mmCIF file of C-alpha atoms in Angstrom:
data_model
loop_
_atom_site.group_PDB
_atom_site.id
_atom_site.type_symbol
_atom_site.label_atom_id
_atom_site.label_comp_id
_atom_site.label_asym_id
_atom_site.label_seq_id
_atom_site.Cartn_x
_atom_site.Cartn_y
_atom_site.Cartn_z
ATOM 1 C CA MET M 17 8.924 114.251 53.182
ATOM 2 C CA ARG M 18 12.493 114.848 52.112
ATOM 3 C CA PRO M 19 13.558 113.719 48.642
ATOM 4 C CA GLN M 20 15.826 110.722 48.335
ATOM 5 C CA ARG M 21 19.350 111.425 47.216
ATOM 6 C CA SER M 22 20.941 109.599 44.305
ATOM 7 C CA GLY M 23 18.805 106.476 44.573
ATOM 8 C CA ARG M 24 19.808 105.755 48.181
ATOM 9 C CA ARG M 25 17.322 104.092 50.508
ATOM 10 C CA PRO M 26 15.581 106.388 52.985
ATOM 11 C CA HIS M 27 17.079 106.480 56.445
ATOM 12 C CA ALA M 28 15.677 103.645 58.570
ATOM 13 C CA PRO M 29 15.191 104.214 62.300
ATOM 14 C CA PRO M 30 17.943 102.669 64.414
ATOM 15 C CA GLU M 31 17.273 99.539 66.429
ATOM 16 C CA LEU M 32 16.183 100.476 69.954
ATOM 17 C CA ASN M 33 17.865 97.556 71.746
ATOM 18 C CA LEU M 34 15.371 97.562 74.600
ATOM 19 C CA PRO M 35 14.980 94.629 76.972
ATOM 20 C CA ALA M 36 12.167 92.337 75.796
ATOM 21 C CA THR M 37 10.121 93.323 78.851
ATOM 22 C CA VAL M 38 10.146 97.053 77.946
ATOM 23 C CA GLU M 39 8.095 98.722 75.225
ATOM 24 C CA LEU M 40 8.345 102.188 73.698
ATOM 25 C CA LEU M 41 5.115 104.209 73.573
ATOM 26 C CA ARG M 42 4.423 107.684 72.241
ATOM 27 C CA TRP M 43 3.472 110.195 74.956
ATOM 28 C CA SER M 44 -0.214 110.296 75.859
ATOM 29 C CA THR M 45 -2.073 112.322 78.471
ATOM 30 C CA ASP M 46 -2.997 108.919 79.918
ATOM 31 C CA HIS M 47 0.594 108.812 81.211
ATOM 32 C CA TYR M 48 0.330 111.939 83.412
ATOM 33 C CA GLN M 49 0.074 110.314 86.830
ATOM 34 C CA ALA M 50 2.626 107.561 86.189
ATOM 35 C CA ALA M 51 5.022 110.053 84.581
ATOM 36 C CA ALA M 52 4.789 112.399 87.579
ATOM 37 C CA GLU M 53 5.433 109.456 89.901
ATOM 38 C CA LEU M 54 8.514 108.564 87.833
ATOM 39 C CA ILE M 55 9.818 112.154 87.943
ATOM 40 C CA HIS M 56 9.356 112.277 91.704
ATOM 41 C CA GLU M 57 11.064 108.889 92.188
ATOM 42 C CA CYS M 58 13.989 109.835 89.946
ATOM 43 C CA TYR M 59 14.757 113.065 91.770
ATOM 44 C CA LEU M 60 14.516 111.892 95.387
ATOM 45 C CA GLY M 61 17.783 113.038 96.982
ATOM 46 C CA HIS M 62 19.057 114.353 93.607
ATOM 47 C CA ILE M 63 20.913 117.669 93.314
ATOM 48 C CA ASP M 64 18.236 118.920 90.892
ATOM 49 C CA ALA M 65 15.612 118.660 93.633
ATOM 50 C CA ARG M 66 17.504 121.429 95.462
ATOM 51 C CA ILE M 67 17.289 123.577 92.328
ATOM 52 C CA ASN M 68 13.695 122.779 91.330
ATOM 53 C CA ASP M 69 11.464 122.247 94.356
ATOM 54 C CA GLN M 70 8.745 120.785 92.124
ATOM 55 C CA TYR M 71 10.750 117.539 92.065
ATOM 56 C CA CYS M 72 10.437 117.240 95.869
ATOM 57 C CA SER M 73 6.835 116.014 95.966
ATOM 58 C CA LEU M 74 4.417 114.091 93.799
ATOM 59 C CA HIS M 75 2.131 117.140 93.695
ATOM 60 C CA GLY M 76 5.060 119.311 92.577
ATOM 61 C CA SER M 77 6.060 116.753 89.922
ATOM 62 C CA LEU M 78 2.498 116.775 88.565
ATOM 63 C CA ARG M 79 2.622 120.598 88.458
ATOM 64 C CA PHE M 80 6.031 120.482 86.709
ATOM 65 C CA LEU M 81 4.726 118.007 84.130
ATOM 66 C CA HIS M 82 1.554 120.038 83.619
ATOM 67 C CA ASN M 83 3.658 123.157 82.992
ATOM 68 C CA ILE M 84 5.828 121.378 80.401
ATOM 69 C CA VAL M 85 2.916 119.855 78.512
ATOM 70 C CA ARG M 86 0.348 122.649 78.654
ATOM 71 C CA PHE M 87 2.295 125.917 78.738
ATOM 72 C CA PRO M 88 5.021 127.265 76.415
ATOM 73 C CA GLY M 89 7.640 128.024 79.107
ATOM 74 C CA CYS M 90 10.290 125.717 77.608
ATOM 75 C CA GLY M 91 8.865 125.956 74.112
ATOM 76 C CA VAL M 92 5.743 124.297 72.758
ATOM 77 C CA PHE M 93 5.374 120.676 73.850
ATOM 78 C CA GLU M 94 5.911 118.158 71.032
ATOM 79 C CA PRO M 95 3.857 115.050 71.880
ATOM 80 C CA ASN M 96 4.987 113.368 68.640
ATOM 81 C CA ALA M 97 8.612 113.667 69.791
ATOM 82 C CA SER M 98 7.976 112.500 73.360
ATOM 83 C CA TRP M 99 7.979 108.897 74.565
ATOM 84 C CA VAL M 100 7.638 106.681 77.580
ATOM 85 C CA LEU M 101 9.069 103.249 78.270
ATOM 86 C CA ARG M 102 6.635 100.821 79.883
ATOM 87 C CA ASP M 103 7.346 97.560 81.675
ATOM 88 C CA ARG M 104 5.260 94.954 79.813
ATOM 89 C CA HIS M 105 4.871 92.839 82.969
ATOM 90 C CA ASN M 106 3.324 95.346 85.354
ATOM 91 C CA GLY M 107 2.481 98.333 83.116
ATOM 92 C CA SER M 108 4.661 100.773 85.078
ATOM 93 C CA ILE M 109 6.436 103.643 83.320
ATOM 94 C CA VAL M 110 10.186 103.023 83.715
ATOM 95 C CA GLY M 111 11.536 105.837 81.565
ATOM 96 C CA MET M 112 10.510 108.860 79.554
ATOM 97 C CA LEU M 113 11.800 111.562 77.288
ATOM 98 C CA LEU M 114 9.782 114.731 76.683
ATOM 99 C CA CYS M 115 10.503 117.319 73.974
ATOM 100 C CA SER M 116 9.348 120.771 73.062
ATOM 101 C CA ARG M 117 9.881 123.042 70.060
ATOM 102 C CA VAL M 118 11.722 126.263 70.944
ATOM 103 C CA ALA M 119 12.086 127.486 67.343
ATOM 104 C CA SER M 120 10.802 126.235 64.004
ATOM 105 C CA ASP M 121 13.819 123.945 63.607
ATOM 106 C CA VAL M 122 15.084 123.656 67.205
ATOM 107 C CA ALA M 123 13.870 121.075 69.714
ATOM 108 C CA HIS M 124 14.516 121.059 73.444
ATOM 109 C CA ILE M 125 14.625 117.918 75.591
ATOM 110 C CA THR M 126 12.695 119.047 78.657
ATOM 111 C CA GLN M 127 12.935 115.781 80.586
ATOM 112 C CA LEU M 128 14.807 112.495 80.331
ATOM 113 C CA CYS M 129 14.552 110.170 83.293
ATOM 114 C CA ILE M 130 14.858 106.462 83.984
ATOM 115 C CA ALA M 131 13.524 104.710 87.081
ATOM 116 C CA PRO M 132 16.397 103.990 89.493
ATOM 117 C CA ALA M 133 15.768 100.217 89.361
ATOM 118 C CA TRP M 134 16.116 100.290 85.550
ATOM 119 C CA ARG M 135 19.286 102.383 85.289
ATOM 120 C CA GLY M 136 22.314 100.712 83.755
ATOM 121 C CA HIS M 137 20.267 98.816 81.141
ATOM 122 C CA GLY M 138 20.797 101.321 78.298
ATOM 123 C CA LEU M 139 17.277 102.755 78.470
ATOM 124 C CA GLY M 140 18.421 106.406 78.586
ATOM 125 C CA ARG M 141 20.748 105.799 75.643
ATOM 126 C CA ALA M 142 17.942 104.077 73.702
ATOM 127 C CA LEU M 143 15.488 106.929 74.336
ATOM 128 C CA LEU M 144 18.064 109.552 73.407
ATOM 129 C CA ASN M 145 19.030 107.697 70.198
ATOM 130 C CA HIS M 146 15.365 107.342 69.252
ATOM 131 C CA CYS M 147 14.700 111.020 69.933
ATOM 132 C CA ILE M 148 17.721 112.254 67.966
ATOM 133 C CA ASP M 149 16.789 110.048 65.015
ATOM 134 C CA HIS M 150 13.147 111.124 65.079
ATOM 135 C CA LEU M 151 13.988 114.831 65.297
ATOM 136 C CA THR M 152 16.621 114.539 62.558
ATOM 137 C CA ARG M 153 14.119 112.856 60.234
ATOM 138 C CA ALA M 154 11.621 115.621 61.120
ATOM 139 C CA SER M 155 14.172 118.191 59.851
ATOM 140 C CA PHE M 156 15.119 119.738 63.177
ATOM 141 C CA ALA M 157 18.494 121.452 62.802
ATOM 142 C CA ALA M 158 19.384 121.457 66.504
ATOM 143 C CA ILE M 159 18.445 119.857 69.799
ATOM 144 C CA THR M 160 19.084 121.570 73.129
ATOM 145 C CA LEU M 161 18.825 120.501 76.748
ATOM 146 C CA THR M 162 19.970 121.608 80.159
ATOM 147 C CA VAL M 163 21.742 119.382 82.626
ATOM 148 C CA THR M 164 23.198 120.004 86.058
ATOM 149 C CA GLU M 165 26.990 119.837 85.856
ATOM 150 C CA ALA M 166 27.092 117.622 88.966
ATOM 151 C CA ASN M 167 24.973 114.996 87.188
ATOM 152 C CA GLN M 168 28.065 113.458 85.623
ATOM 153 C CA GLN M 169 26.336 110.298 84.380
ATOM 154 C CA ALA M 170 23.870 112.387 82.352
ATOM 155 C CA VAL M 171 26.580 114.786 81.154
ATOM 156 C CA LYS M 172 28.625 111.830 79.869
ATOM 157 C CA LEU M 173 25.568 110.350 78.097
ATOM 158 C CA TYR M 174 24.864 113.636 76.322
ATOM 159 C CA GLU M 175 28.508 114.264 75.397
ATOM 160 C CA ASN M 176 28.738 110.717 73.989
ATOM 161 C CA HIS M 177 25.824 111.623 71.715
ATOM 162 C CA GLY M 178 27.523 114.768 70.404
ATOM 163 C CA PHE M 179 26.036 117.395 72.718
ATOM 164 C CA PHE M 180 28.412 120.101 73.889
ATOM 165 C CA THR M 181 28.265 122.893 76.437
ATOM 166 C CA ARG M 182 27.202 126.122 74.835
ATOM 167 C CA HIS M 183 26.462 128.090 77.986
ATOM 168 C CA ARG M 184 26.885 127.688 81.732
ATOM 169 C CA PHE M 185 24.661 129.457 84.208
ATOM 170 C CA ASP M 186 24.186 129.629 87.945
ATOM 171 C CA ALA M 187 21.064 128.366 89.633
ATOM 172 C CA MET M 188 20.193 130.404 92.701
ATOM 173 C CA VAL M 189 18.361 128.572 95.500
ATOM 174 C CA LEU M 190 16.634 129.974 98.570
ATOM 175 C CA ASP M 191 16.253 127.085 101.000
ATOM 176 C CA ARG M 192 14.930 128.318 104.331
ATOM 177 C CA THR M 193 14.837 124.780 105.772
ATOM 178 C CA ASN M 194 18.540 124.131 105.141
ATOM 179 C CA PRO M 195 20.276 127.525 104.833
ATOM 180 C CA ILE M 196 23.836 127.803 103.652
ATOM 181 C CA PRO M 197 25.754 130.322 105.803
ATOM 182 C CA ASN M 198 26.845 133.452 104.013
ATOM 183 C CA GLN M 199 30.424 134.704 104.176
ATOM 184 C CA ARG M 200 29.675 137.324 106.838
ATOM 185 C CA GLU M 201 28.340 134.681 109.258
ATOM 186 C CA ASP M 202 31.365 132.482 108.567
ATOM 187 C CA ARG M 203 33.779 135.212 109.679
ATOM 188 C CA GLN M 204 32.138 135.821 113.066
#
């Protein structure tokens, strides 16, 4: 617990502003299957599915999720800083944000996705606000994430929340089912 400063009230969590039919739940292993289904649905036809083939199938999405939660590849998973949004009417997971710890005071957002039918309702913004507030109150000094530059909607969301580009990197893809001609073939 951090000490209060000069008699000021402790920081209260911001209002989530979720639709009445959506509830915020802390991550649980009970969410595995539904979360993998959401990841797969969110990345159908998305540029990131060409970069990460695990997004291309439900089995791959389950493997991706398993790797995030169980193994320290993108840091150590932080279940207390990871949430799902559930539709109160049918129980489906309509959004999620997963975090890991990459250093003692640095968190990494490993996944933020919203079901296509629920986009445009402020759910991504609400999850991101909630995450930033939670991590700030937990004394994290920095939060990182990676986003594909072509995903302009996500880039704008992150920039509007104060994120900035620290590093750009190439993602190399070997796609034998849909090869991109190399320069030598183009000249012939």
